[in-house]
Coordinates of C-alpha atoms and ligand atoms in Angstrom, one line a residue:
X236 CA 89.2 33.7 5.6
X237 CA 90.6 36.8 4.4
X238 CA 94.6 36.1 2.6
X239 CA 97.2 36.2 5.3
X240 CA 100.8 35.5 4.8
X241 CA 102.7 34.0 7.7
X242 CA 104.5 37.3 8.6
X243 CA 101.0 38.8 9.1
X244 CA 99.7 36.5 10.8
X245 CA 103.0 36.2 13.1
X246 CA 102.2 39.8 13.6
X247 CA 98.5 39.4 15.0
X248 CA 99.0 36.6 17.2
X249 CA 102.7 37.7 18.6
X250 CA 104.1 34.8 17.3
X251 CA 107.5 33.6 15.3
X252 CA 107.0 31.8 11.5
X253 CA 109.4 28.5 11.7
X254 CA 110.0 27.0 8.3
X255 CA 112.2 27.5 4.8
X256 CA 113.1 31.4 4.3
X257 CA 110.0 31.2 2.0
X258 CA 107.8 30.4 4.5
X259 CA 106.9 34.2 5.9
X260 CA 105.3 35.2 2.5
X261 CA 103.3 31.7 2.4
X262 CA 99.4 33.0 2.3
X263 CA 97.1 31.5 4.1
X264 CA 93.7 31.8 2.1
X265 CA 91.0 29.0 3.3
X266 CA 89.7 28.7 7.1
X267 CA 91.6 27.1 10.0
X268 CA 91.1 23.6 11.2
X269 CA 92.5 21.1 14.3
X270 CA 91.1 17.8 12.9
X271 CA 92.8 16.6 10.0
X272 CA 90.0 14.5 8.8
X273 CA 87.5 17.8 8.1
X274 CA 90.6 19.6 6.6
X275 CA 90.2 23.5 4.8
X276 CA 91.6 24.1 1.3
X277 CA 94.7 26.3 2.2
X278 CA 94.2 26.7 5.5
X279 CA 95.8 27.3 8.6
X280 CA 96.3 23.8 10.5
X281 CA 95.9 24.7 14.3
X282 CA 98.2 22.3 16.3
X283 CA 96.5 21.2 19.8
X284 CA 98.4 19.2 22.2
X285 CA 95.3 16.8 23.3
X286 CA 95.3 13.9 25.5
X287 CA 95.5 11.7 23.0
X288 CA 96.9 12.9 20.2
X289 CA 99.8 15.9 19.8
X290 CA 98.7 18.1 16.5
X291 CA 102.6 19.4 16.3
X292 CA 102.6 15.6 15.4
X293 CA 99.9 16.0 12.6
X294 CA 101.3 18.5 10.9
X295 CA 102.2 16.1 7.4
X296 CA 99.0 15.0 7.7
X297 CA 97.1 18.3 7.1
X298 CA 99.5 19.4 4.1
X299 CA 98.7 16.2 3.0
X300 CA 94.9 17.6 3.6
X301 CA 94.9 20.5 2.6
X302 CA 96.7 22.9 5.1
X303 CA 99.4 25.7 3.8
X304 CA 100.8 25.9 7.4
X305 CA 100.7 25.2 10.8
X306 CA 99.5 27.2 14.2
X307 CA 101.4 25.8 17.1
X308 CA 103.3 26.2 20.1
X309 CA 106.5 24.4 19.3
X310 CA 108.0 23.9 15.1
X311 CA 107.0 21.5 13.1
X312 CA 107.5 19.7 9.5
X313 CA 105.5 22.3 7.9
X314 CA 105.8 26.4 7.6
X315 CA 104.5 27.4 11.3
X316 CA 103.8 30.3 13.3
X317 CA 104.6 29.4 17.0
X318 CA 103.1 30.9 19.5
X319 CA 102.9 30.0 23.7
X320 CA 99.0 29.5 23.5
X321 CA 97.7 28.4 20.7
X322 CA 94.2 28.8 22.1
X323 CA 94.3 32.3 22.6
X324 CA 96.6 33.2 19.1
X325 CA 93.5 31.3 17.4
X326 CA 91.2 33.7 18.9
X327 CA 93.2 36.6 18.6
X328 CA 93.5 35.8 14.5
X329 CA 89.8 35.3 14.3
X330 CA 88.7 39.0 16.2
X331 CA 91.6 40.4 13.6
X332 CA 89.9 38.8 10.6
X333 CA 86.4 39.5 12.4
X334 CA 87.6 43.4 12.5
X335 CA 88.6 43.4 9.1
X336 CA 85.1 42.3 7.6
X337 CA 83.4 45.5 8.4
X338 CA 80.0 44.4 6.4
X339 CA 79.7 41.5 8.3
X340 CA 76.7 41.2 10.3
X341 CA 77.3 39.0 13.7
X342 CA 74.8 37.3 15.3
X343 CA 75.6 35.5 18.3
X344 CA 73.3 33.3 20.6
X345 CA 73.6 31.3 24.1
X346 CA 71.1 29.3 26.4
X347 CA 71.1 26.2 28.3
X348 CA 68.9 24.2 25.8
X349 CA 68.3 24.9 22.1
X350 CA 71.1 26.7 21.3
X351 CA 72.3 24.3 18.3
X352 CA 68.4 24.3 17.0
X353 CA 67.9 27.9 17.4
X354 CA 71.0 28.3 15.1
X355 CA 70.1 25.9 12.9
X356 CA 66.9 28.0 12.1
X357 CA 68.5 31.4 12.2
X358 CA 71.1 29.7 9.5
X359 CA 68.1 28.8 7.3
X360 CA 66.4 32.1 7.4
X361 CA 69.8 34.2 6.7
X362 CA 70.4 31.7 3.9
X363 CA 68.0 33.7 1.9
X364 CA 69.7 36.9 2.1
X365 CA 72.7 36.0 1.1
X366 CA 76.2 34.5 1.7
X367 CA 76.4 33.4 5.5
X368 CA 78.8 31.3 7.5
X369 CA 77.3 29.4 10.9
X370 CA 78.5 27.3 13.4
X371 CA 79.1 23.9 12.2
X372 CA 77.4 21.6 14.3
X373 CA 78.2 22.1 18.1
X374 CA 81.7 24.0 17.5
X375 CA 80.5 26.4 20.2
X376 CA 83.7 27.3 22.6
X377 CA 87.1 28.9 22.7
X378 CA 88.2 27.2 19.9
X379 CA 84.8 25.9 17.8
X380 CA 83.9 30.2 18.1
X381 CA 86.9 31.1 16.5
X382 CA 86.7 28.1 13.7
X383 CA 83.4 29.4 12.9
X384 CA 84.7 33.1 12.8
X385 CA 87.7 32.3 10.8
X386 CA 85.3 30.8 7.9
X387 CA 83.9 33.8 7.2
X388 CA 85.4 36.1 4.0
X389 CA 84.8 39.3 2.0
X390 CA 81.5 38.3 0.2
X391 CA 80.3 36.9 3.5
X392 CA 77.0 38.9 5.0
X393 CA 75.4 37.2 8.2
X394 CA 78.0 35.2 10.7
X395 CA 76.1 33.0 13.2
X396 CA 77.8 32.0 16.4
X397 CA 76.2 29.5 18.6
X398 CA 78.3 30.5 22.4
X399 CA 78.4 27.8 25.3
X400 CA 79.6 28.2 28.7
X401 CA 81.1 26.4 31.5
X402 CA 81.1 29.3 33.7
X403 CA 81.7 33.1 34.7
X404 CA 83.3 34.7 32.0
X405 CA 83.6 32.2 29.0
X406 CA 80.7 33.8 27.1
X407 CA 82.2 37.3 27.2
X408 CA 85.7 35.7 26.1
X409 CA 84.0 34.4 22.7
X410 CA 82.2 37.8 22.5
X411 CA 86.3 39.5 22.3
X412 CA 86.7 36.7 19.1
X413 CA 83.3 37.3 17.9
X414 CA 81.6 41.1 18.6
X415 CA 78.0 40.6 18.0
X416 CA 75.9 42.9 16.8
X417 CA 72.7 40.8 17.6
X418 CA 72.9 38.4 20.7
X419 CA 70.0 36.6 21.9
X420 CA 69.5 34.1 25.2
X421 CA 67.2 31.5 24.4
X422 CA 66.8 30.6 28.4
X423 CA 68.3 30.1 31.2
X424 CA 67.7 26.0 32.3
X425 CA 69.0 23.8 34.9
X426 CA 71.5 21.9 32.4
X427 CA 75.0 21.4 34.1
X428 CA 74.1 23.4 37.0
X429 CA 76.7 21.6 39.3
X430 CA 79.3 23.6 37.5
X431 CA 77.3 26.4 38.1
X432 CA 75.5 26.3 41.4
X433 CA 72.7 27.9 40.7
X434 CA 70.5 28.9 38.2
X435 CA 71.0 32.7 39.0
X436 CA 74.7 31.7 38.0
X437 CA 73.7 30.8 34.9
X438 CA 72.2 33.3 34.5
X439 CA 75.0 35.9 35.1
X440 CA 77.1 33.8 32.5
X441 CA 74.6 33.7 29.6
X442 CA 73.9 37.4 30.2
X443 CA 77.4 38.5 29.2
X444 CA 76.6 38.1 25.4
X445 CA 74.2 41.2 26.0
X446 CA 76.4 43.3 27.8
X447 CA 79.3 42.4 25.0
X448 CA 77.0 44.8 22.6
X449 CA 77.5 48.1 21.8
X450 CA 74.5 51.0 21.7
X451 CA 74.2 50.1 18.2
X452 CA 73.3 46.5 18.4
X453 CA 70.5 44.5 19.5
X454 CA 69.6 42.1 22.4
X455 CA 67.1 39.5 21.9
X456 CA 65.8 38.3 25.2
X457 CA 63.0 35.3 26.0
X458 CA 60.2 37.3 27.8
X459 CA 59.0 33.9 28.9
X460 CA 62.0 32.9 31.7
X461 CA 62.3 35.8 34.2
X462 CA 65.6 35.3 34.5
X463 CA 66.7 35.9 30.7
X464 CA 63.9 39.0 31.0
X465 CA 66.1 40.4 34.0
X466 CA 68.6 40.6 31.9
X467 CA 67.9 43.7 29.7
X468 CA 69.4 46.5 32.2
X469 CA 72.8 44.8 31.8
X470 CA 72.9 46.0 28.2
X471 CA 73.1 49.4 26.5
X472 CA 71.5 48.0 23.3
X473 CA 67.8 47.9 21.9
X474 CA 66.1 45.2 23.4
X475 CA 63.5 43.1 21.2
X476 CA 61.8 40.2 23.1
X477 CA 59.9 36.9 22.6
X478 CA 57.5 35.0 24.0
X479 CA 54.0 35.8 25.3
X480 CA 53.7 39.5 26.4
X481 CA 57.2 40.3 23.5
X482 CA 57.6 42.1 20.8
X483 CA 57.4 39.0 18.4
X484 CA 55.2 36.2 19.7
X485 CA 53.3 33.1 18.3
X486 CA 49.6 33.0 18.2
X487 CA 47.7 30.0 17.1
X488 CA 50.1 27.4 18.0
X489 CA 49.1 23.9 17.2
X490 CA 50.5 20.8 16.2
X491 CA 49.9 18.2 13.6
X492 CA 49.2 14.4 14.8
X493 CA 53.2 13.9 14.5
X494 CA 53.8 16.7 16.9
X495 CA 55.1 19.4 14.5
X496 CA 54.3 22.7 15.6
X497 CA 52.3 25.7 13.5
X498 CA 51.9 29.1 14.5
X499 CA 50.8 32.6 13.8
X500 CA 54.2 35.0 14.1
X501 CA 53.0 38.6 15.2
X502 CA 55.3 41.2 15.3
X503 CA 54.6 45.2 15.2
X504 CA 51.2 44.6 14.1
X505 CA 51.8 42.4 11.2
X506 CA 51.5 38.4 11.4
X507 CA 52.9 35.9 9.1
X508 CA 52.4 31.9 9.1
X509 CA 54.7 28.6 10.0
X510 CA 54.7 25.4 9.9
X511 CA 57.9 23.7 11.5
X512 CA 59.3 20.4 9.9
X513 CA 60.3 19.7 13.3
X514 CA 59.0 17.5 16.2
X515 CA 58.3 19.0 19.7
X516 CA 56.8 22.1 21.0
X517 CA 60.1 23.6 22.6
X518 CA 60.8 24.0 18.5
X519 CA 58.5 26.9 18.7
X520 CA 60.7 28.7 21.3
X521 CA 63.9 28.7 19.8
X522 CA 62.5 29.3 16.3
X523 CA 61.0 32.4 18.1
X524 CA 64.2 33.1 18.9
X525 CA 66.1 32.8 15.4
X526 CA 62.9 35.1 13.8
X527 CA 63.6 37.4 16.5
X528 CA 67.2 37.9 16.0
X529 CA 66.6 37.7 11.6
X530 CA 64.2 40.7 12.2
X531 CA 66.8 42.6 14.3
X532 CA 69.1 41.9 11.6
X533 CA 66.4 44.2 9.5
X534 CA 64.5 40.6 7.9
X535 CA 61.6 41.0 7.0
X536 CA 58.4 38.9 8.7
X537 CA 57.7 36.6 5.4
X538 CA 61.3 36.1 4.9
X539 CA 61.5 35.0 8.4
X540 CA 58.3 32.9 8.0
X541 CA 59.1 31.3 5.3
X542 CA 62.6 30.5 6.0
X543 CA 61.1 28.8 9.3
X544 CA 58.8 26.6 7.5
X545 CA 61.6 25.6 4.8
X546 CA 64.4 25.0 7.8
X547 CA 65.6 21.5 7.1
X548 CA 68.4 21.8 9.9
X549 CA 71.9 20.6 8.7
X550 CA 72.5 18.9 12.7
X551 CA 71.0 15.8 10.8
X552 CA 69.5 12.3 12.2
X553 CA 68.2 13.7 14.7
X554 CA 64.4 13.1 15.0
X555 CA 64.4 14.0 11.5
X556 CA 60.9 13.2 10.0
X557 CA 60.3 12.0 6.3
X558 CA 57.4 10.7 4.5
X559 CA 57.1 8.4 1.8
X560 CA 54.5 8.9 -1.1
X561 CA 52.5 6.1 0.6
X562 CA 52.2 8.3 4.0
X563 CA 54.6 5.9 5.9
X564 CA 56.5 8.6 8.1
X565 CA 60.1 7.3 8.6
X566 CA 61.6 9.3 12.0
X567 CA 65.0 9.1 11.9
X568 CA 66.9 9.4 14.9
X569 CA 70.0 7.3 14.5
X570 CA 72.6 10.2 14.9
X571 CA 72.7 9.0 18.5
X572 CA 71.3 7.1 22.0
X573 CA 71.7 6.6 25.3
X574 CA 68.9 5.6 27.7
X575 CA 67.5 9.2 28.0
X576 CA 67.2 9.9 24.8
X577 CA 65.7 6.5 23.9
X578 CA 63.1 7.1 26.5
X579 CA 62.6 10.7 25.1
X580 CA 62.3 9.6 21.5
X581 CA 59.7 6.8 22.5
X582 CA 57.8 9.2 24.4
X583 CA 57.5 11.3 21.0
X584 CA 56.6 7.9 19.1
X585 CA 53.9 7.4 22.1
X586 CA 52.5 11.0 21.5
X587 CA 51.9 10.6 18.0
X588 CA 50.3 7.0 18.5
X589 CA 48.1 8.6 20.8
X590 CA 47.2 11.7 18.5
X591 CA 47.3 9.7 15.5
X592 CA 46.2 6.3 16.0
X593 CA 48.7 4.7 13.4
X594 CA 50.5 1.4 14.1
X595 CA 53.8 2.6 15.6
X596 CA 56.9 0.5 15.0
X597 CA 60.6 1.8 17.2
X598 CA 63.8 0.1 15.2
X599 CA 66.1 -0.1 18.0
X600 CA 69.4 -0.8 18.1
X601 CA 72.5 -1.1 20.6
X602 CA 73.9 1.8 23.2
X603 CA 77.3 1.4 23.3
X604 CA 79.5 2.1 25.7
X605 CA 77.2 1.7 28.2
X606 CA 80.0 -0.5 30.6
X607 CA 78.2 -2.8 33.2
X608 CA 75.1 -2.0 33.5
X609 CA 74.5 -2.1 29.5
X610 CA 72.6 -5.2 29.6
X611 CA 70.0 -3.6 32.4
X612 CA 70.0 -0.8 30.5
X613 CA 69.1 -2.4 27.0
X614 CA 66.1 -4.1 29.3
X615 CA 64.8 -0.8 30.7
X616 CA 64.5 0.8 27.1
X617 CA 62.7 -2.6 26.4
X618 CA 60.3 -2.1 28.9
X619 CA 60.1 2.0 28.4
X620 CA 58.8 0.9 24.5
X621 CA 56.4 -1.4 26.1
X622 CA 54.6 1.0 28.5
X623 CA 54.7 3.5 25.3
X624 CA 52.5 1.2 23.7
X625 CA 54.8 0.6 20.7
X626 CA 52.6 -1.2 18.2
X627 CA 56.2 -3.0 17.3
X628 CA 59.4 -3.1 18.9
X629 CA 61.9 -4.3 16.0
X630 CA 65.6 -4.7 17.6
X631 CA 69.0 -5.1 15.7
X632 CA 72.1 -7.2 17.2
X633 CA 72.5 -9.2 20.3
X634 CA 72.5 -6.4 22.5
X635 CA 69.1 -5.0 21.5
X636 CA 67.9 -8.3 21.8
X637 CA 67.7 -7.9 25.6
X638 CA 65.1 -5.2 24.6
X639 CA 62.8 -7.3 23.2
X640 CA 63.2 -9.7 26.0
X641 CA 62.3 -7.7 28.9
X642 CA 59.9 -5.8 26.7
X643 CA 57.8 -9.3 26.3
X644 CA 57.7 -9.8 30.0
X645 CA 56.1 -6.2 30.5
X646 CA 52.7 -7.1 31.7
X647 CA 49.7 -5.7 29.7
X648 CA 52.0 -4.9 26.5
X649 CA 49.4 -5.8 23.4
X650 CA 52.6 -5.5 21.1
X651 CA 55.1 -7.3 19.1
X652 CA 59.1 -8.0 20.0
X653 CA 60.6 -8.5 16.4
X654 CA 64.8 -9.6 17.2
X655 CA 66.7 -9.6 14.0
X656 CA 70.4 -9.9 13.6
X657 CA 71.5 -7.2 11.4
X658 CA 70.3 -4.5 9.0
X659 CA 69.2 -7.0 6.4
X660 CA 67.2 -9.1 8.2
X661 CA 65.8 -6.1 9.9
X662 CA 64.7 -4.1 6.7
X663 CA 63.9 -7.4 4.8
X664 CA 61.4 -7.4 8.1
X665 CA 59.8 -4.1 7.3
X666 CA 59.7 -4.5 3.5
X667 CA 57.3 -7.5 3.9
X668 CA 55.2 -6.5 7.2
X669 CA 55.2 -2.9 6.9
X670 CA 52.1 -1.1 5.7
X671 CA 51.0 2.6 4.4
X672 CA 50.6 5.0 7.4
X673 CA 53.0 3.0 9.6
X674 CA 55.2 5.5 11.7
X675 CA 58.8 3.9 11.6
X676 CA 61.6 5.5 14.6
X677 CA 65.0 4.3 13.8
X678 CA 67.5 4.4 16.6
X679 CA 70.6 3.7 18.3
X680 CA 74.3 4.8 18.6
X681 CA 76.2 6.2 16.1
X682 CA 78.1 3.6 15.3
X683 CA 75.3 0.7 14.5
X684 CA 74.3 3.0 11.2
X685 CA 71.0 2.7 11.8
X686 CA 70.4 5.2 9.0
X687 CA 70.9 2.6 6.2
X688 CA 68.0 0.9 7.8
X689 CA 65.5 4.5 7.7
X690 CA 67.1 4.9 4.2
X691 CA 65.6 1.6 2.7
X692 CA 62.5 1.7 4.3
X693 CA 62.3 5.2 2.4
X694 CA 63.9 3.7 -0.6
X695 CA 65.6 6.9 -0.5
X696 CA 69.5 7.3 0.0
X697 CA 70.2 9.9 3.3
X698 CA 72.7 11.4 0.8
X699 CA 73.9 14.3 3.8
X700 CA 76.0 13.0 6.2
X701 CA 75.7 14.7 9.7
X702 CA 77.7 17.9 10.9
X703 CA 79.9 16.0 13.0
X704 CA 78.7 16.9 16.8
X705 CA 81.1 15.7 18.8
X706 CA 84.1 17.1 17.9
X707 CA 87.4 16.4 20.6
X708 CA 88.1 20.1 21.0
X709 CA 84.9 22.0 19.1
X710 CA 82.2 22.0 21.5
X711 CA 81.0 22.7 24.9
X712 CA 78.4 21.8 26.8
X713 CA 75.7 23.4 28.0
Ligands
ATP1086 N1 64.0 25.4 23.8 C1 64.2 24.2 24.4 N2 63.7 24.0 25.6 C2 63.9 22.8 26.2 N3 64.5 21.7 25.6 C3 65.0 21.9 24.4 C4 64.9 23.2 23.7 N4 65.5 23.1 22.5 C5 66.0 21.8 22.4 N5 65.7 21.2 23.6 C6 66.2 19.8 23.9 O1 67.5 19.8 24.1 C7 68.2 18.9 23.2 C8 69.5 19.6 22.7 O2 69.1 20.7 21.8 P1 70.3 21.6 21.2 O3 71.4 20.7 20.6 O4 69.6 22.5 20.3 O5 70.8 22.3 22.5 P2 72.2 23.1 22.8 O6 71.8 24.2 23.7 O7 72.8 23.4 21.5 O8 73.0 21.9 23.5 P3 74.6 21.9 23.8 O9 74.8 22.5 25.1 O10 74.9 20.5 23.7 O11 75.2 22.7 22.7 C9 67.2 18.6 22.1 O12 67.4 17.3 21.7 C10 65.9 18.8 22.8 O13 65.5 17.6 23.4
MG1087 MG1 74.7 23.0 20.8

């Protein structure tokens, strides 16, 4: 953040400083924070009144952390600017330190799916050009935007603001905190279309981040989905699109037996190669989307190209693919599970069986909080390994055990239930049964650790820890 003393920031935000008589020339110097346990050196504590837990009552605790002061609606222990919505005197400090960085470049982005990864890869490309700040995670709504924005100082260049929406209007309110002067839609889906009603709705919300620019900026639009395409006339700015029949598309686009996708780049007449580290094909239209935005941004097409292939995405655990020197591929997934994305990530472990023919082996462990129907629901993941013809199905824990159970009764399953109690036994397991070539998925909720288990099979400590995801107040969904 740029230095603020208390009496300034009083001043944006119409708001009082509470504290010792010293307190109104305190400076604020380091970012803002509302969760005490990811604190900001010398920053500005923002006091929420959750559910749960009252910030105002926090406000020790991030001195203790870190904080210089506190943003809240009522005094606290600490020097404190009070205001009657903290919400909106967050935002309004983050468009005054947005303003003030006139070399920034702002790059904002929305969609129903692919947001977070599209971000991730523009982050990766910028990173070459020097000093950026990006969404952290999922920190994508009134509060996460402003977070993000309030990051960002003098020597930073590119800003990179991932935008989610519940409904009419919430996109163009992050645009006020955050101007872009690229925003892209990645697409328009069905995700959370019962707060929406329709998928025309949608689209009217995602749109606003195009009609927040000015003449001067740029709107990248997915010339694949009609309904992002439609969207062009709502903006006075350039429009660059992407996608078959755009102004950058991908040629050539292939696969390798894991399912990580290649492609020729081809943009005003010039074409550049990738190779994403990532599994899936929907990689290739959100990193369409983060070269199309880089190249608005004036990148150039083997800066972009490159900085796609290189992209090691900081939202970590998720399907994250590593090989050992032996060719075992370790896919690490343990960020996370319910049943859907079990069943998705065995799906991708059945697609590379099929493409590959190497032995396939899923490490599975609990759900939690699954309530009642946890038991059936271990048993229908069983049986959804089984029919993807997992080679091995390895669980960990009592719970997971019901996996193996009802994945033994599947009739016509040719494979192997392994139950083990715990990580030991489990990696002990694949130590002495595990061969070159294997492909290895690790999953289950975050709070088994399943990653200690991918991170011995490697022999190879998962040093970064994850962006933290699921923040209380940061994120937004879709
Ligand atoms: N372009 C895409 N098209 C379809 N599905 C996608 C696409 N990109 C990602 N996904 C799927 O959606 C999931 C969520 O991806 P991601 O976190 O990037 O989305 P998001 O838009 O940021 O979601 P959120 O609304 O939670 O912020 C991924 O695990 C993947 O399965
Ligand atoms: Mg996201």
């Amino acid at each position: 953040m740029i230095a603020m003393t208390l009496a300034e920031i009083a001043e944006v935000v119409g708001g009082t400083v509470h504290g010792d008589p010293a307190s109104e020339s305190t400076v604020v110097t380091g970012g803002a924070f509302v969760d005490t346990r990811t604190p900001e050196a010398d920053g500005l504590f923002v006091a929420i009144a959750g559910e749960r837990v009252d910030g105002h009552d926090l406000a020790e605790q991030a001195i203790a952390a870190g904080a210089v002061a506190v943003l809240g609606s009522r005094p606290t222990t600490a020097p404190t600017v009070v205001v009657d919505d903290v919400v909106a005197a967050l935002g309004a400090l983050a468009r005054h330190v947005h303003d003030s960085l006139t070399d920034l470049a702002t790059y904002a982005l929305t969609g129903s799916q692919g947001k977070t990864g599209t971000k991730d890869y523009l982050a990766a490309i910028l990173e070459g050009d020097g000093p950026i700040v990006a969404t952290r995670g999922n920190f994508n709504n009134e509060i996460g935007v402003p977070l993000t924005v309030l990051r960002a100082g003098a020597d930073t260049k590119h800003l990179v603001v991932e935008m989610g929406a519940r409904g009419i209007g919430h996109i163009a309110q992050l645009c006020r905190i955050a101007p872009p002067d690229v925003a892209a839609v990645v697409n328009v889906g069905t995700a959370h279309i019962g707060e929406f009603g329709s998928r025309e709705a949608i689209a009217v919300a995602k749109g606003e981040i195009v009609e927040a620019l000015t003449a001067e900026g740029t709107a990248v639009l997915n010339a694949d989905d009609a309904l992002v395409a439609a969207m062009a006339p709502r903006t006075t700015a350039s429009v660059v699109t992407f996608g078959a029949g755009g102004d950058l598309r991908a040629t050539e686009v292939s696969t390798d037996e894991l399912g990580r996708p290649s492609f020729d780049l081809q943009w005003r007449g010039s074409g550049a190669t990738v190779h994403l580290g990532q599994l899936g094909l929907h990689q290739v239209e959100n990193a369409l989307a983060a070269a199309a935005m880089a190249l608005s941004g004036g990148l150039d097409l083997d800066a972009v190209a490159d900085g796609l292939t290189d992209a090691r995405p900081p939202s970590r655990w998720r399907m994250e693919v590593h090989e050992r020197a032996d060719g075992t591929v370790v896919v690490n997934d343990a960020y996370n599970a319910n049943p859907e994305s079990m069943a998705a990530a065995l799906a991708v472990l059945d697609g590379i069986r099929e493409r590959s023919g190497r032995r396939t082996i899923a490490v599975l462990g609990e759900m939690f909080e699954l309530g009642e129907g946890a038991v059936e629901a271990h048993r229908a993941v069983g049986r959804t390994a089984a029919r993807a013809g997992v080679d091995v199905l390895l669980t960990i824990g009592d719970m997971a055990s019901r996996m193996a159970e009802a994945a033994r009764a599947e009739a016509g399953w040719s494979g192997e239930a392994i139950v083990t109690a715990g990580h030991a036994e489990a990696v002990a397991w694949l130590r002495q049964n595990g061969s070159a070539g294997d492909v290895v998925l690790v999953k289950a909720s975050r709070g088994a650790a399943l990653e200690r288990v991918a991170e011995a099979v490697l022999d190879e400590p998962m040093t970064d820890e994850p962006s933290d995801d699921t923040p209380a107040e940061g994120s937004r969904t879709p």
